[in-house]
Every structure is written in structure tokens, then in C-alpha cells.
Short mmCIF file of C-alpha atoms in Angstrom, two decimals:
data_model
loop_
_atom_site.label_atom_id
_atom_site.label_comp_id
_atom_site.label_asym_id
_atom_site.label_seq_id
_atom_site.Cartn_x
_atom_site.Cartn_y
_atom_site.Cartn_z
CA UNK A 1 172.28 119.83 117.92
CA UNK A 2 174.76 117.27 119.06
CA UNK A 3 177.72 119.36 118.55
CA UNK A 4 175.78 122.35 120.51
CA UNK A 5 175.61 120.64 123.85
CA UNK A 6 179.09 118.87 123.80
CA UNK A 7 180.91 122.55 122.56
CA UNK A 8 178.90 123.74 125.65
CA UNK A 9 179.70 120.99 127.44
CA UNK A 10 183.36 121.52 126.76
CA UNK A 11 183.06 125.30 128.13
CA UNK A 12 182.02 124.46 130.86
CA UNK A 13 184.21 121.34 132.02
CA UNK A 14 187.54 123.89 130.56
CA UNK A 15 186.29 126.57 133.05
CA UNK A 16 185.36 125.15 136.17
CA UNK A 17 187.34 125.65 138.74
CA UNK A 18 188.45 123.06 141.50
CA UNK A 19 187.85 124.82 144.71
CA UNK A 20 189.21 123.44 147.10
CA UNK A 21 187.48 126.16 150.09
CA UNK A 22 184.89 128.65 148.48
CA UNK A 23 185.34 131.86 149.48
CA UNK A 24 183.51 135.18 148.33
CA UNK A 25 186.50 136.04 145.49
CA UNK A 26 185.55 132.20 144.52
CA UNK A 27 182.20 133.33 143.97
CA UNK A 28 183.04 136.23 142.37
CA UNK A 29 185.35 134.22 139.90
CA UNK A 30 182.91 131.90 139.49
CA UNK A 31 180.22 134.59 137.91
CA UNK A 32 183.25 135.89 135.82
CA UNK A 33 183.48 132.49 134.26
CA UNK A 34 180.30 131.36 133.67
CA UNK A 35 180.12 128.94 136.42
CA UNK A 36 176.27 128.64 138.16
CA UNK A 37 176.80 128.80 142.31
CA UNK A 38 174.54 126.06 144.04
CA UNK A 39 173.46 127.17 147.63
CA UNK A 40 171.51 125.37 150.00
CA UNK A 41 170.13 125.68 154.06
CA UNK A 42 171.14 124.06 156.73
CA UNK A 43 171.07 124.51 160.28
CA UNK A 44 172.54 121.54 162.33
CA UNK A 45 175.82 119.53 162.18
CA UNK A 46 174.86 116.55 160.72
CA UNK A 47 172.79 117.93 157.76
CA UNK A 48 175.68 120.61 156.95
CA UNK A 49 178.00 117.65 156.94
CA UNK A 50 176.13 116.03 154.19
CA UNK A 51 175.45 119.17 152.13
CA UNK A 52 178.93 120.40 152.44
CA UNK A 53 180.43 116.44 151.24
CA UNK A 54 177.74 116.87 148.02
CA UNK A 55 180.07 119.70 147.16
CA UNK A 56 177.51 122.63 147.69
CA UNK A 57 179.12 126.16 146.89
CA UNK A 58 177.39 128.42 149.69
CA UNK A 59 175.40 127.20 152.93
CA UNK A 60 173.00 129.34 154.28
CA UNK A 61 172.17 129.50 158.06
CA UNK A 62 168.84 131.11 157.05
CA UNK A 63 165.78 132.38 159.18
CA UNK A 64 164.28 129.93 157.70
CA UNK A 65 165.16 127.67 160.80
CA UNK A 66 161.95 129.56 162.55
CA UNK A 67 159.69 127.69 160.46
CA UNK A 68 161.36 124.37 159.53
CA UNK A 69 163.15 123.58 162.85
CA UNK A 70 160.89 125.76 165.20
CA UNK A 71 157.50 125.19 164.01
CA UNK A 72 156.79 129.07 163.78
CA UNK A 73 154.45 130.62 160.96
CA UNK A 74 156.81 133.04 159.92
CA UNK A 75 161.07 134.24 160.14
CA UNK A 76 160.38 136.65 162.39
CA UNK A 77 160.57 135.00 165.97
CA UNK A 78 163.87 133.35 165.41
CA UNK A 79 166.51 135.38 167.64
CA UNK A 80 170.27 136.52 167.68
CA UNK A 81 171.08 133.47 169.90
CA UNK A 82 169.58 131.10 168.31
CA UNK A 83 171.15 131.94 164.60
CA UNK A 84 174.64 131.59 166.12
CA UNK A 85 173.60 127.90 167.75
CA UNK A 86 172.45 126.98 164.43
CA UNK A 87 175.29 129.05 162.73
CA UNK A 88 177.93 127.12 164.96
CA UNK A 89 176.62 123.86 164.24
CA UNK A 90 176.87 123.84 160.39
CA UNK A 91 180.98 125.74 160.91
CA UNK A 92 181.73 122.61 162.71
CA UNK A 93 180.72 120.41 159.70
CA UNK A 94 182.19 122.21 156.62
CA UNK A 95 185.26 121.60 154.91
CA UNK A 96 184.66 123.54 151.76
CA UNK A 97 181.51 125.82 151.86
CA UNK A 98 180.83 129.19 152.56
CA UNK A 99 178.73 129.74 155.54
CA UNK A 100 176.56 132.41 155.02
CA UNK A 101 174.30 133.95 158.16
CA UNK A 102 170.89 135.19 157.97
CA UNK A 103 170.87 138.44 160.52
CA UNK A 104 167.25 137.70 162.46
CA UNK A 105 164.51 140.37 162.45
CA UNK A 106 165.16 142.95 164.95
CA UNK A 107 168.76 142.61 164.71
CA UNK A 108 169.91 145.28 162.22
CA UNK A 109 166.79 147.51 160.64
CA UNK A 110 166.56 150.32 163.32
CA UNK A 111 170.38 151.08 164.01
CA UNK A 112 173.72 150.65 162.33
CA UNK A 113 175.03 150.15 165.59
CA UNK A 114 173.20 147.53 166.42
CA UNK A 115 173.53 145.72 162.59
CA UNK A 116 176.89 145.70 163.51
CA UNK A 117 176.80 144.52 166.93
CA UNK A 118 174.91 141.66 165.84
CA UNK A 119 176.89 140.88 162.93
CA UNK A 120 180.46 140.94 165.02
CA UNK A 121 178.48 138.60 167.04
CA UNK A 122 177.37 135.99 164.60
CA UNK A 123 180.97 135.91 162.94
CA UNK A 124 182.59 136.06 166.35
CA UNK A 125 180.40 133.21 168.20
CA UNK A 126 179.82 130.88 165.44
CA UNK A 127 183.06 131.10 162.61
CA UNK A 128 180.65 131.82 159.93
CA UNK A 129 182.13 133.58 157.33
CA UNK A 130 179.65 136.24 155.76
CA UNK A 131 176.03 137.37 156.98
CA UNK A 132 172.68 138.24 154.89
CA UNK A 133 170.65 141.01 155.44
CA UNK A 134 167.08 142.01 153.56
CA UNK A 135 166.65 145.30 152.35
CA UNK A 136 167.84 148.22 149.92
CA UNK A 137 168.69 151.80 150.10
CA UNK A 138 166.34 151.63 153.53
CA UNK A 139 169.26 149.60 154.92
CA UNK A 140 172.39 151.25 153.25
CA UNK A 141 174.29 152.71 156.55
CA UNK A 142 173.72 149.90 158.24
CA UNK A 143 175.18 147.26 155.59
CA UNK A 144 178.08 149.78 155.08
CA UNK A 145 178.80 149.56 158.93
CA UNK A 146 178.98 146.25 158.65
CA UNK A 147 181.07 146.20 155.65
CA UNK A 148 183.53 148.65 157.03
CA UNK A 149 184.40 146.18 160.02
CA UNK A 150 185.57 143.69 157.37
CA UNK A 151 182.84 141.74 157.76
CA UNK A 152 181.18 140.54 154.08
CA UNK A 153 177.65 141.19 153.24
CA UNK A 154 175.60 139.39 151.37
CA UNK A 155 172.09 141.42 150.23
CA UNK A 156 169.19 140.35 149.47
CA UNK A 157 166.00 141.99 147.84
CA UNK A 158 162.61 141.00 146.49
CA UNK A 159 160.24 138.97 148.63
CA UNK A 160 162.03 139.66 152.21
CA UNK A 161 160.30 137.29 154.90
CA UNK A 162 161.21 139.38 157.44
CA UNK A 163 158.59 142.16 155.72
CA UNK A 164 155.90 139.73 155.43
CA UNK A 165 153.27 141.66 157.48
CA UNK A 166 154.05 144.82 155.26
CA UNK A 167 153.67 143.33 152.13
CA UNK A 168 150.89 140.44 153.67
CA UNK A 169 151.38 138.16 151.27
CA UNK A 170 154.10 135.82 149.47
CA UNK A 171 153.35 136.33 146.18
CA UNK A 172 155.66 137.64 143.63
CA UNK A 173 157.40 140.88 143.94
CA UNK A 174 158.42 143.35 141.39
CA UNK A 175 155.85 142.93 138.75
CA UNK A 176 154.95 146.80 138.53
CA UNK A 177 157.36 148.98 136.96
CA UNK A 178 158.31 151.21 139.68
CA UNK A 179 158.82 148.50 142.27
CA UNK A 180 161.45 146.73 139.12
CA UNK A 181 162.84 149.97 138.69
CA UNK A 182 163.55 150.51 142.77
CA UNK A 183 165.06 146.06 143.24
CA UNK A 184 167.42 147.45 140.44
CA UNK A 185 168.62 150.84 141.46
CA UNK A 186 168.94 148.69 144.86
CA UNK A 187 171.14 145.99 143.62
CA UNK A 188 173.27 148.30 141.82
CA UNK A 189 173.44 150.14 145.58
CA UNK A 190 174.42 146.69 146.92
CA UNK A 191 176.76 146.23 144.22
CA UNK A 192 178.68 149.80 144.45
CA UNK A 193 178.62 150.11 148.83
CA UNK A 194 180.63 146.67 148.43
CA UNK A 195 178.06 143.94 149.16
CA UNK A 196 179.96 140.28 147.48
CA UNK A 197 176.52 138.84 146.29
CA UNK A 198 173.06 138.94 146.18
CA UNK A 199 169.55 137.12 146.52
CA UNK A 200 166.51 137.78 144.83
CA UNK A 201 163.50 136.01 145.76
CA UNK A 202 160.13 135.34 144.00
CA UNK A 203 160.59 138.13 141.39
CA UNK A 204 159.84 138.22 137.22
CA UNK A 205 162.78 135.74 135.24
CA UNK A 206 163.52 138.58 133.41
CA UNK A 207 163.80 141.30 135.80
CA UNK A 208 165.74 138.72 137.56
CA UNK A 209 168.60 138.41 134.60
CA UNK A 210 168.78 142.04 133.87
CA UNK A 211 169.52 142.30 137.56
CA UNK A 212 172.34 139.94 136.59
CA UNK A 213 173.73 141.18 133.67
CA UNK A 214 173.76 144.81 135.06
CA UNK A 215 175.96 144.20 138.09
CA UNK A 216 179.45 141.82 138.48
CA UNK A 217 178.63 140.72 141.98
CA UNK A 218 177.03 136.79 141.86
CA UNK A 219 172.79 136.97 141.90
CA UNK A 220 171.28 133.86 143.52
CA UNK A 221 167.69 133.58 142.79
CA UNK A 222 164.83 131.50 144.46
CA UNK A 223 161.72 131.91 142.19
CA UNK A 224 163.70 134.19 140.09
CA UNK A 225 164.10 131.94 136.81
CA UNK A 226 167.38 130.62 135.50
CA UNK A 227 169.03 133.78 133.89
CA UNK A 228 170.98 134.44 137.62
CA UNK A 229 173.93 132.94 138.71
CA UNK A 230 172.82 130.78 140.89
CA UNK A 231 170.12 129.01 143.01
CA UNK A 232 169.35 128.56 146.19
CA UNK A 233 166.33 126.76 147.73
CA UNK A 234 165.56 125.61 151.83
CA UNK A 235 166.92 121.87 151.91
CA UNK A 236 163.83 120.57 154.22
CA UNK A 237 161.85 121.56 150.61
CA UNK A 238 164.34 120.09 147.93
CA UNK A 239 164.48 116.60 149.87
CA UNK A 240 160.50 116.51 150.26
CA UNK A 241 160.76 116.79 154.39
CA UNK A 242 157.99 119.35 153.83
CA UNK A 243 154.88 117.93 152.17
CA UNK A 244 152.51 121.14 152.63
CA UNK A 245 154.72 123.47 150.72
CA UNK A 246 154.84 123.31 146.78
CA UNK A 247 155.75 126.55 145.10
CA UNK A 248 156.02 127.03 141.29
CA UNK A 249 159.70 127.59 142.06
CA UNK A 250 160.57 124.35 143.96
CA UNK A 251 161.75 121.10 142.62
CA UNK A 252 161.61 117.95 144.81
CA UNK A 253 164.89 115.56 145.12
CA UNK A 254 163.31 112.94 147.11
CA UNK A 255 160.31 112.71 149.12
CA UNK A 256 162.07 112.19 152.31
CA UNK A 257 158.13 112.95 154.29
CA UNK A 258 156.68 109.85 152.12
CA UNK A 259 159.94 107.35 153.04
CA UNK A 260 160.71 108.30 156.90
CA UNK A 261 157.00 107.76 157.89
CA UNK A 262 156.56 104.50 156.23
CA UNK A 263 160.81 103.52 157.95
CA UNK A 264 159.12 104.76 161.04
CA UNK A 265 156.05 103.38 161.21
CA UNK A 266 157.84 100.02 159.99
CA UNK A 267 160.32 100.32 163.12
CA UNK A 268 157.17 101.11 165.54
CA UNK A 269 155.67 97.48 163.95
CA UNK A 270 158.69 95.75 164.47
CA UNK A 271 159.36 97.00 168.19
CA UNK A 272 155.38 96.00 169.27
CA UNK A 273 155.61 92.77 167.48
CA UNK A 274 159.23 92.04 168.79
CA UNK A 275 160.92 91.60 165.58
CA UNK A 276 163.49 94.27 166.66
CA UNK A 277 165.80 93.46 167.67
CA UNK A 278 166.93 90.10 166.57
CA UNK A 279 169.61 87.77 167.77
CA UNK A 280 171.98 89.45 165.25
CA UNK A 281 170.94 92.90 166.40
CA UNK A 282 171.82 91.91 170.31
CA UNK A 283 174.84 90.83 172.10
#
């Protein structure tokens, strides 16, 4: 059993790659060789900074600012203008990276025109380098006018936020046979039009890796099981910011909630009983 881990241990450390800037060949190469992709959010300098420094593959500028950095129930609120603020602020940070882009609701469904529009924007206004869009074949010409500006697409397919009040609920998706067969006729769409990579969220572990093994493009999975290529989970949930949220899919890094209220609450004590600031702490 010993020699099994260090042979695999040997694989891996022989082909992995020092990247020096990711880029969405790197990912590609990366799948070729074996190598899992870690992605992460982030929506604001500082935190990009720090996720880009731990040597994070992909960054996401997701939707998922509407609920963590907004307050709102669900992605769909979030606008155009307010993806490219928080799109702009992680660009500044990075040094290595790829910054992906969530396109908002409203912003691409209806009209190819308009998909690209908003996607010229977002890679125009903010230097990101790729967006994400939710959908399958019900979103083909408008992910192929994207991709035929030179702009690189990243898909995504199982639960889609953005969908929530069609589907009204988060549970998993694909569990029925014809809904499996449709995610992977989809992702082989994705694959073929010329999208780089793909997310599936909250889907069966094995519907998940036969979606990997059937197409070369990179599959990141959130609640997809570990036969992808990669994860991805919202950073505010990984570092335990978020106490009221505890999927089977998420593992906790730190408890972040737990530490800053009892730093904070020792900080308010110190002000009111004039502890802080000291003599040291004053000039």
C-alpha cells in the first residue's frame, strides 16, 4: 500500500506543471495530464489577492456576489455593472489566475446580440479573461456569438441559479435518465461549438465522471463528486464566513464566522473599557 501512494505520488509531482500565468490551454494541458484544477470566488481586491498568492488555478467572479456580498436571496438581481466592479477588482489583484466572469441573469438568454454585448463589456471594462454562462443547446447561438468574437466561454450545466424559479428548488439535478441523457448531449455541444471548460453543479458522481471522461475540455464540479477535473466551491463557504449554509458538498477550511465575532466583540470590549489603545498603540 506504501508503494501505491508514493508511485502515485511520483506521477503526479513528474507531471505538474509550473505555471507561471494560467491560461485556458493551461487548463486544457492540465486535464491532459492528470492534473486536478482548484477554482475558487472572489469578488473584491483584497480577497483575490490572497486567493490568487495561495496559488489558485481559476477565480471566479461569480453571481454568487448577489447573495454573499449583497444580501439577496437569490443570483438573479446582481446586474451587468455590478459584475464588472467586482470583475475589475479581483484583475487588479492577480498575478497568476484566470479570471473567469459570471454573465448576470438577463444579460445573454433572450438574444445573441445582447450575450455578446455584455460579454465585450465584461472583458472590455474589467480585463477579465473568460466569461461563464448557464445553459445548453437553449443557449448555443448565443455562446457561439460570443465565441466567434474571440472571447472564451466557459459553460456550465446542472443546477443553474439563474433557473432557480423554474426548477424551485436546489436539490440535485440529473437524477432521471432523460434529464442525464440531455447535461451530456449538452456538454458534448459545449465541447464541439468550442467552449474551453465546463461546470457542473449538484449532479450524480457518476454522471458527473462520465461527463468527464467523454469530452477533453476540463469539468469543474461543485456537488458533482471527485471523478471531474476539478473543484470549485464559493470562498465565503470554504472559510466558514457563512454559518447558515452546510451542503453535503461543502467542506469548511476555517470557521472564519466563529473567530471574527469573538476578534470583534473582543475589540468592542477593549474600546468601552479603554484598553485600546495603549501607550504602545499611540504616538
Amino acid at each position: 500500500m506504501y508503494y501505491f501512494y508514493l508511485s502515485k505520488l511520483l506521477q503526479y509531482v513528474c507531471r505538474k506543471k509550473d505555471y507561471k500565468r494560467i491560461t485556458t490551454r493551461s487548463l486544457i494541458e492540465m486535464k491532459a495530464n492528470g492534473e486536478k484544477i482548484s477554482m475558487l470566488t472572489a469578488y473584491d481586491f483584497t480577497m483575490a489577492k490572497i486567493v490568487d498568492t495561495a496559488g489558485v488555478d481559476v477565480i471566479l467572479v461569480g453571481d454568487s456576489a448577489s447573495n454573499v456580498m449583497a444580501g439577496h436571496e437569490t443570483t438573479l438581481p446582481i446586474t451587468l455593472d455590478q459584475m464588472i466592479y467586482h470583475a475589475s477588482s479581483v484583475v487588479r489583484a492577480i498575478n497568476r489566475a484566470l479570471v473567469v466572469v459570471d454573465l448576470p441573469f438577463g444579460s445573454y438568454q433572450s438574444d445573441p446580440k445582447e450575450a455578446l454585448r455584455s460579454s465585450i463589456r465584461i472583458m472590455k471594462e474589467s480585463g477579465g479573461h473568460a466569461v461563464k454562462l448557464e445553459g445548453g443547446s437553449e443557449i448555443k447561438d448565443s455562446i457561439k456569438k460570443i465565441l466567434n468574437a474571440g472571447i472564451p466561454v466557459m459553460g456550465h450545466l446542472g443546477l443553474t441559479p439563474q433557473s432557480i424559479y423554474k426548477f424551485g428548488t436546489y436539490n440535485v439535478r440529473a437524477k432521471e435518465e432523460a434529464e442525464a441523457e440531455k447535461l451530456l448531449e449538452d456538454a458534448m455541444m459545449l465541447e464541439r461549438i468550442g467552449c474551453f471548460a465546463l461546470v457542473l453543479e449538484k449532479i450524480p458522481a457518476a454522471l458527473a465522471k462520465k461527463v468527464a471522461d467523454s469530452i477533453s475540455i476540463p469539468v469543474i464540479g461543485i456537488g458533482a463528486g471527485g471523478g471531474v477535473d476539478g473543484q470549485v466551491l464559493v470562498i465565503h463557504d470554504m472559510l466558514g464566513m457563512n454559518n447558515e449554509f452546510s451542503p453535503r458538498f461543502l467542506r469548511r477550511y476555517m470557521d472564519l464566522y466563529d473567530g471574527m465575532t469573538k476578534a470583534i466583540g473582543q475589540y468592542v470590549t477593549d474600546v468601552k473599557s479603554s484598553d485600546f489603545p495603549n501607550e504602545k498603540e499611540q504616538y
